[in-house]
PDB file of C-alpha atoms in Angstrom:
ATOM      1  CA  SER A   1     -13.450 -15.900  15.105  1.00 41.00           C
ATOM      2  CA  SER A   2     -10.983 -13.663  13.305  1.00 57.00           C
ATOM      3  CA  GLU A   3     -12.256 -10.600  15.203  1.00 59.00           C
ATOM      4  CA  GLY A   4     -11.378 -12.222  18.521  1.00 66.00           C
ATOM      5  CA  PHE A   5      -8.038 -13.277  17.121  1.00 64.00           C
ATOM      6  CA  MET A   6      -7.070  -9.702  16.323  1.00 64.00           C
ATOM      7  CA  GLN A   7      -7.853  -8.725  19.917  1.00 67.00           C
ATOM      8  CA  GLN A   8      -5.117 -11.079  21.094  1.00 82.00           C
ATOM      9  CA  GLU A   9      -2.206  -8.655  21.116  1.00 87.00           C
ATOM     10  CA  PHE A  10       0.485 -11.339  21.207  1.00 89.00           C
ATOM     11  CA  TYR A  11      -0.793 -13.086  18.061  1.00 88.00           C
ATOM     12  CA  ALA A  12      -1.451  -9.846  16.218  1.00 89.00           C
ATOM     13  CA  GLN A  13       2.076  -8.599  16.937  1.00 91.00           C
ATOM     14  CA  ARG A  14       3.611 -11.905  15.850  1.00 92.00           C
ATOM     15  CA  LEU A  15       1.693 -11.875  12.579  1.00 92.00           C
ATOM     16  CA  HIS A  16       2.633  -8.228  12.078  1.00 93.00           C
ATOM     17  CA  LYS A  17       6.331  -9.089  12.506  1.00 94.00           C
ATOM     18  CA  LEU A  18       5.990 -12.011  10.087  1.00 94.00           C
ATOM     19  CA  LEU A  19       4.185  -9.958   7.483  1.00 94.00           C
ATOM     20  CA  THR A  20       6.465  -6.940   7.693  1.00 94.00           C
ATOM     21  CA  GLY A  21       9.439  -9.305   7.733  1.00 93.00           C
ATOM     22  CA  VAL A  22       8.418 -10.419   4.249  1.00 93.00           C
ATOM     23  CA  PHE A  23       8.651  -6.830   2.988  1.00 93.00           C
ATOM     24  CA  VAL A  24      11.939  -6.169   4.754  1.00 92.00           C
ATOM     25  CA  GLN A  25      13.837  -9.412   4.277  1.00 92.00           C
ATOM     26  CA  MET A  26      12.290 -10.712   1.075  1.00 93.00           C
ATOM     27  CA  SER A  27      11.894  -7.470  -0.854  1.00 90.00           C
ATOM     28  CA  HIS A  28      13.276  -9.017  -4.054  1.00 93.00           C
ATOM     29  CA  GLN A  29      10.603 -11.719  -4.013  1.00 94.00           C
ATOM     30  CA  VAL A  30       7.934  -9.060  -3.494  1.00 93.00           C
ATOM     31  CA  ILE A  31       9.355  -7.146  -6.469  1.00 93.00           C
ATOM     32  CA  ASP A  32       9.211 -10.355  -8.525  1.00 94.00           C
ATOM     33  CA  GLN A  33       5.559 -10.810  -7.549  1.00 94.00           C
ATOM     34  CA  ARG A  34       4.806  -7.246  -8.625  1.00 94.00           C
ATOM     35  CA  THR A  35       6.612  -7.818 -11.938  1.00 93.00           C
ATOM     36  CA  ARG A  36       4.502 -10.929 -12.574  1.00 93.00           C
ATOM     37  CA  ALA A  37       1.358  -8.927 -11.738  1.00 93.00           C
ATOM     38  CA  ASP A  38       2.404  -6.321 -14.312  1.00 92.00           C
ATOM     39  CA  GLU A  39       2.903  -9.070 -16.907  1.00 92.00           C
ATOM     40  CA  ILE A  40      -0.542 -10.501 -16.135  1.00 90.00           C
ATOM     41  CA  ALA A  41      -2.036  -7.031 -16.622  1.00 90.00           C
ATOM     42  CA  ARG A  42      -0.356  -6.693 -20.026  1.00 91.00           C
ATOM     43  CA  VAL A  43      -1.590 -10.130 -21.107  1.00 89.00           C
ATOM     44  CA  GLU A  44      -5.125  -9.348 -19.890  1.00 87.00           C
ATOM     45  CA  ALA A  45      -5.079  -6.063 -21.820  1.00 88.00           C
ATOM     46  CA  ALA A  46      -3.925  -7.852 -24.981  1.00 89.00           C
ATOM     47  CA  PHE A  47      -6.671 -10.471 -24.593  1.00 87.00           C
ATOM     48  CA  ALA A  48      -9.289  -7.776 -24.003  1.00 86.00           C
ATOM     49  CA  GLU A  49      -8.116  -5.856 -27.072  1.00 89.00           C
ATOM     50  CA  GLU A  50      -8.611  -8.975 -29.181  1.00 90.00           C
ATOM     51  CA  GLY A  51     -12.012  -9.618 -27.589  1.00 87.00           C
ATOM     52  CA  LYS A  52     -10.889 -12.828 -25.948  1.00 85.00           C
ATOM     53  CA  VAL A  53     -11.547 -13.905 -22.397  1.00 79.00           C
ATOM     54  CA  MET A  54      -8.539 -14.961 -20.373  1.00 75.00           C
ATOM     55  CA  THR A  55      -8.641 -18.006 -18.159  1.00 75.00           C
ATOM     56  CA  ASP A  56      -8.507 -17.320 -14.449  1.00 77.00           C
ATOM     57  CA  ASP A  57      -5.888 -19.956 -13.594  1.00 78.00           C
ATOM     58  CA  LEU A  58      -2.999 -17.509 -13.244  1.00 80.00           C
ATOM     59  CA  GLN A  59      -1.204 -17.037  -9.955  1.00 85.00           C
ATOM     60  CA  ARG A  60      -2.063 -13.639  -8.567  1.00 89.00           C
ATOM     61  CA  ASP A  61       0.404 -13.574  -5.705  1.00 93.00           C
ATOM     62  CA  PHE A  62       0.807  -9.808  -5.531  1.00 94.00           C
ATOM     63  CA  GLU A  63      -2.964  -9.269  -5.483  1.00 94.00           C
ATOM     64  CA  ASP A  64      -3.171 -11.836  -2.697  1.00 95.00           C
ATOM     65  CA  LEU A  65      -0.411 -10.058  -0.792  1.00 95.00           C
ATOM     66  CA  LEU A  66      -2.240  -6.725  -1.063  1.00 96.00           C
ATOM     67  CA  ARG A  67      -5.462  -8.428   0.069  1.00 96.00           C
ATOM     68  CA  LEU A  68      -3.642  -9.953   3.038  1.00 95.00           C
ATOM     69  CA  VAL A  69      -2.304  -6.554   4.130  1.00 95.00           C
ATOM     70  CA  THR A  70      -5.768  -5.035   3.687  1.00 95.00           C
ATOM     71  CA  THR A  71      -7.493  -7.755   5.678  1.00 94.00           C
ATOM     72  CA  PHE A  72      -4.944  -7.839   8.486  1.00 93.00           C
ATOM     73  CA  TYR A  73      -4.489  -4.104   9.055  1.00 94.00           C
ATOM     74  CA  GLY A  74      -8.080  -3.199   8.248  1.00 91.00           C
ATOM     75  CA  SER A  75      -9.266  -5.049  11.330  1.00 84.00           C
ATOM     76  CA  GLU A  76      -6.460  -4.304  13.792  1.00 83.00           C
ATOM     77  CA  ASP A  77      -6.670  -1.517  16.323  1.00 82.00           C
ATOM     78  CA  LEU A  78      -3.351  -1.972  18.097  1.00 87.00           C
ATOM     79  CA  GLY A  79      -1.556   0.654  16.015  1.00 88.00           C
ATOM     80  CA  LEU A  80       0.660  -1.857  14.250  1.00 91.00           C
ATOM     81  CA  SER A  81       0.153  -0.235  10.844  1.00 92.00           C
ATOM     82  CA  THR A  82       1.882   2.911  12.114  1.00 92.00           C
ATOM     83  CA  GLU A  83       5.198   1.207  11.396  1.00 92.00           C
ATOM     84  CA  PHE A  84       4.525   1.516   7.644  1.00 92.00           C
ATOM     85  CA  TRP A  85       4.390   5.309   7.904  1.00 90.00           C
ATOM     86  CA  HIS A  86       7.318   5.860  10.278  1.00 80.00           C
ATOM     87  CA  VAL A  87       9.776   7.509   7.884  1.00 59.00           C
ATOM     88  CA  ALA A  88      11.653  10.718   8.525  1.00 46.00           C
ATOM     89  CA  ASP A  89      11.700  13.607   6.099  1.00 47.00           C
ATOM     90  CA  ALA A  90      14.840  15.274   4.744  1.00 42.00           C
ATOM     91  CA  HIS A  91      15.431  16.947   8.128  1.00 42.00           C
ATOM     92  CA  GLY A  92      15.270  13.638  10.025  1.00 42.00           C
ATOM     93  CA  VAL A  93      11.808  14.395  11.441  1.00 44.00           C
ATOM     94  CA  SER A  94       8.993  11.884  11.198  1.00 49.00           C
ATOM     95  CA  ALA A  95       5.349  12.837  11.526  1.00 48.00           C
ATOM     96  CA  LEU A  96       5.251  10.203  14.254  1.00 49.00           C
ATOM     97  CA  ASP A  97       8.250  11.572  16.209  1.00 47.00           C
ATOM     98  CA  VAL A  98       6.941  14.624  17.989  1.00 46.00           C
ATOM     99  CA  SER A  99       7.595  15.212  21.654  1.00 44.00           C
ATOM    100  CA  HIS A 100       4.860  16.189  24.099  1.00 46.00           C
ATOM    101  CA  ALA A 101       5.874  19.843  23.785  1.00 50.00           C
ATOM    102  CA  GLY A 102       5.288  19.701  20.035  1.00 52.00           C
ATOM    103  CA  GLN A 103       8.982  19.900  19.210  1.00 51.00           C
ATOM    104  CA  PRO A 104      10.185  17.437  16.580  1.00 49.00           C
ATOM    105  CA  LEU A 105      12.532  14.704  17.662  1.00 48.00           C
ATOM    106  CA  LEU A 106      15.434  14.051  15.320  1.00 45.00           C
ATOM    107  CA  VAL A 107      15.407  10.314  14.749  1.00 50.00           C
ATOM    108  CA  GLN A 108      17.105   8.314  12.037  1.00 53.00           C
ATOM    109  CA  PRO A 109      14.632   5.929  10.457  1.00 59.00           C
ATOM    110  CA  GLN A 110      15.369   2.275  10.947  1.00 82.00           C
ATOM    111  CA  HIS A 111      16.056   0.096   7.931  1.00 86.00           C
ATOM    112  CA  ARG A 112      12.766  -1.705   8.627  1.00 88.00           C
ATOM    113  CA  HIS A 113      10.744   1.513   8.377  1.00 89.00           C
ATOM    114  CA  VAL A 114      12.482   2.547   5.175  1.00 90.00           C
ATOM    115  CA  MET A 115      11.773  -0.832   3.574  1.00 92.00           C
ATOM    116  CA  LEU A 116       8.094  -0.730   4.582  1.00 93.00           C
ATOM    117  CA  GLN A 117       7.767   2.742   3.089  1.00 91.00           C
ATOM    118  CA  LYS A 118       9.505   1.522  -0.078  1.00 91.00           C
ATOM    119  CA  PHE A 119       6.950  -1.283  -0.303  1.00 93.00           C
ATOM    120  CA  ILE A 120       4.068   1.205  -0.120  1.00 93.00           C
ATOM    121  CA  ARG A 121       5.653   3.393  -2.782  1.00 89.00           C
ATOM    122  CA  TYR A 122       6.712   0.528  -5.065  1.00 89.00           C
ATOM    123  CA  ALA A 123       3.322  -1.170  -4.864  1.00 90.00           C
ATOM    124  CA  GLY A 124       1.687   1.993  -6.219  1.00 87.00           C
ATOM    125  CA  ASP A 125       4.299   2.962  -8.791  1.00 86.00           C
ATOM    126  CA  LEU A 126       2.867   2.805 -12.333  1.00 84.00           C
ATOM    127  CA  ILE A 127       0.166   0.522 -11.028  1.00 87.00           C
ATOM    128  CA  PRO A 128      -1.816  -1.426 -13.619  1.00 88.00           C
ATOM    129  CA  SER A 129      -5.597  -1.211 -13.542  1.00 85.00           C
ATOM    130  CA  ASN A 130      -6.016  -4.744 -12.211  1.00 87.00           C
ATOM    131  CA  LEU A 131      -4.096  -3.802  -9.022  1.00 91.00           C
ATOM    132  CA  TYR A 132      -5.485  -0.290  -8.516  1.00 90.00           C
ATOM    133  CA  VAL A 133      -8.434  -1.214  -6.285  1.00 92.00           C
ATOM    134  CA  PHE A 134      -6.308  -3.617  -4.228  1.00 94.00           C
ATOM    135  CA  TYR A 135      -3.684  -0.909  -3.695  1.00 94.00           C
ATOM    136  CA  VAL A 136      -6.211   1.746  -2.683  1.00 93.00           C
ATOM    137  CA  ASP A 137      -7.874  -0.741  -0.324  1.00 95.00           C
ATOM    138  CA  MET A 138      -4.470  -1.448   1.224  1.00 96.00           C
ATOM    139  CA  LEU A 139      -3.785   2.264   1.712  1.00 95.00           C
ATOM    140  CA  THR A 140      -7.194   2.628   3.328  1.00 94.00           C
ATOM    141  CA  ALA A 141      -6.491  -0.243   5.717  1.00 96.00           C
ATOM    142  CA  LEU A 142      -3.050   1.127   6.612  1.00 95.00           C
ATOM    143  CA  SER A 143      -4.569   4.568   7.286  1.00 93.00           C
ATOM    144  CA  ASN A 144      -6.648   3.372  10.224  1.00 90.00           C
ATOM    145  CA  SER A 145      -5.708   6.167  12.631  1.00 90.00           C
ATOM    146  CA  SER A 146      -5.524   9.937  12.360  1.00 90.00           C
ATOM    147  CA  VAL A 147      -1.695   9.910  12.332  1.00 91.00           C
ATOM    148  CA  ASN A 148      -1.604   7.209   9.660  1.00 92.00           C
ATOM    149  CA  ALA A 149      -4.258   9.015   7.624  1.00 92.00           C
ATOM    150  CA  GLN A 150      -2.157  12.187   7.725  1.00 92.00           C
ATOM    151  CA  ALA A 151       0.905  10.242   6.549  1.00 92.00           C
ATOM    152  CA  CYS A 152      -1.133   8.658   3.737  1.00 91.00           C
ATOM    153  CA  PHE A 153      -2.444  12.092   2.729  1.00 91.00           C
ATOM    154  CA  THR A 154       1.139  13.357   2.622  1.00 90.00           C
ATOM    155  CA  LEU A 155       2.086  10.419   0.386  1.00 89.00           C
ATOM    156  CA  LEU A 156      -0.822  11.087  -1.978  1.00 89.00           C
ATOM    157  CA  ARG A 157      -0.056  14.808  -2.044  1.00 87.00           C
ATOM    158  CA  SER A 158       3.667  14.263  -2.709  1.00 84.00           C
ATOM    159  CA  ASN A 159       3.060  11.847  -5.589  1.00 75.00           C
ATOM    160  CA  GLY A 160       3.147  13.761  -8.832  1.00 69.00           C
ATOM    161  CA  PRO A 161       0.619  13.619 -11.656  1.00 62.00           C
ATOM    162  CA  ALA A 162       2.536  10.751 -13.275  1.00 61.00           C
ATOM    163  CA  TRP A 163       1.483   8.514 -10.395  1.00 70.00           C
ATOM    164  CA  CYS A 164      -1.865   6.790 -10.789  1.00 74.00           C
ATOM    165  CA  VAL A 165      -2.474   7.123  -7.057  1.00 82.00           C
ATOM    166  CA  SER A 166      -2.000  10.791  -6.258  1.00 83.00           C
ATOM    167  CA  LEU A 167      -4.350  13.563  -5.272  1.00 85.00           C
ATOM    168  CA  GLU A 168      -3.748  15.269  -8.618  1.00 86.00           C
ATOM    169  CA  HIS A 169      -4.668  12.118 -10.516  1.00 81.00           C
ATOM    170  CA  ILE A 170      -7.728  11.452  -8.366  1.00 83.00           C
ATOM    171  CA  PHE A 171      -9.034  15.010  -8.792  1.00 86.00           C
ATOM    172  CA  ALA A 172      -8.284  14.959 -12.526  1.00 85.00           C
ATOM    173  CA  SER A 173     -10.268  11.705 -12.828  1.00 85.00           C
ATOM    174  CA  ILE A 174     -13.208  13.212 -10.941  1.00 90.00           C
ATOM    175  CA  LYS A 175     -13.089  16.302 -13.157  1.00 93.00           C
ATOM    176  CA  GLN A 176     -12.980  14.149 -16.281  1.00 91.00           C
ATOM    177  CA  TYR A 177     -15.952  12.139 -14.989  1.00 91.00           C
ATOM    178  CA  CYS A 178     -17.954  15.325 -14.323  1.00 94.00           C
ATOM    179  CA  VAL A 179     -17.179  16.628 -17.818  1.00 93.00           C
ATOM    180  CA  SER A 180     -18.331  13.335 -19.351  1.00 92.00           C
ATOM    181  CA  LEU A 181     -21.576  13.547 -17.347  1.00 92.00           C
ATOM    182  CA  ARG A 182     -22.250  17.042 -18.724  1.00 91.00           C
ATOM    183  CA  HIS A 183     -21.887  15.773 -22.297  1.00 87.00           C
ATOM    184  CA  GLU A 184     -24.469  13.068 -21.691  1.00 79.00           C
TER     185      GLU A 184
END
């Protein structure tokens, strides 16, 4: 079963390295997949505006990639998803680099960590509606520990109102929903 598979640390770590290797070493292909997903969203919107139904034979590689990340990291408990959040701030301090005495450790982020963080940010940048749920599900799966959840919260808080996935946007949407309920 897949649950037993994820308990095998060797296999889980190998798959983690393979998956994160895609984001690090093949970032241009991931960007191309995201660009195609944006094009699909525009075409779907145009079809919907005209009242037409679009066929479902399009390749949805970026959606599949987000689903893969969600499925893999949503069921792992080895702390592998922490690598996505391991990025230092402007002072060289990462939320994950704190000594036992509570003093921050000054650590330069590795290229791998920077690229994984770029993937998280790029995947959510100006996200079309057809990818929104997949992206939020991925963030949820990657936030499977208290440290990761804090890093995700920091990401959502730091994203400005122009971002579709930010605390400001989420709260504005909830407020707008409540106002629409009052009018009904």
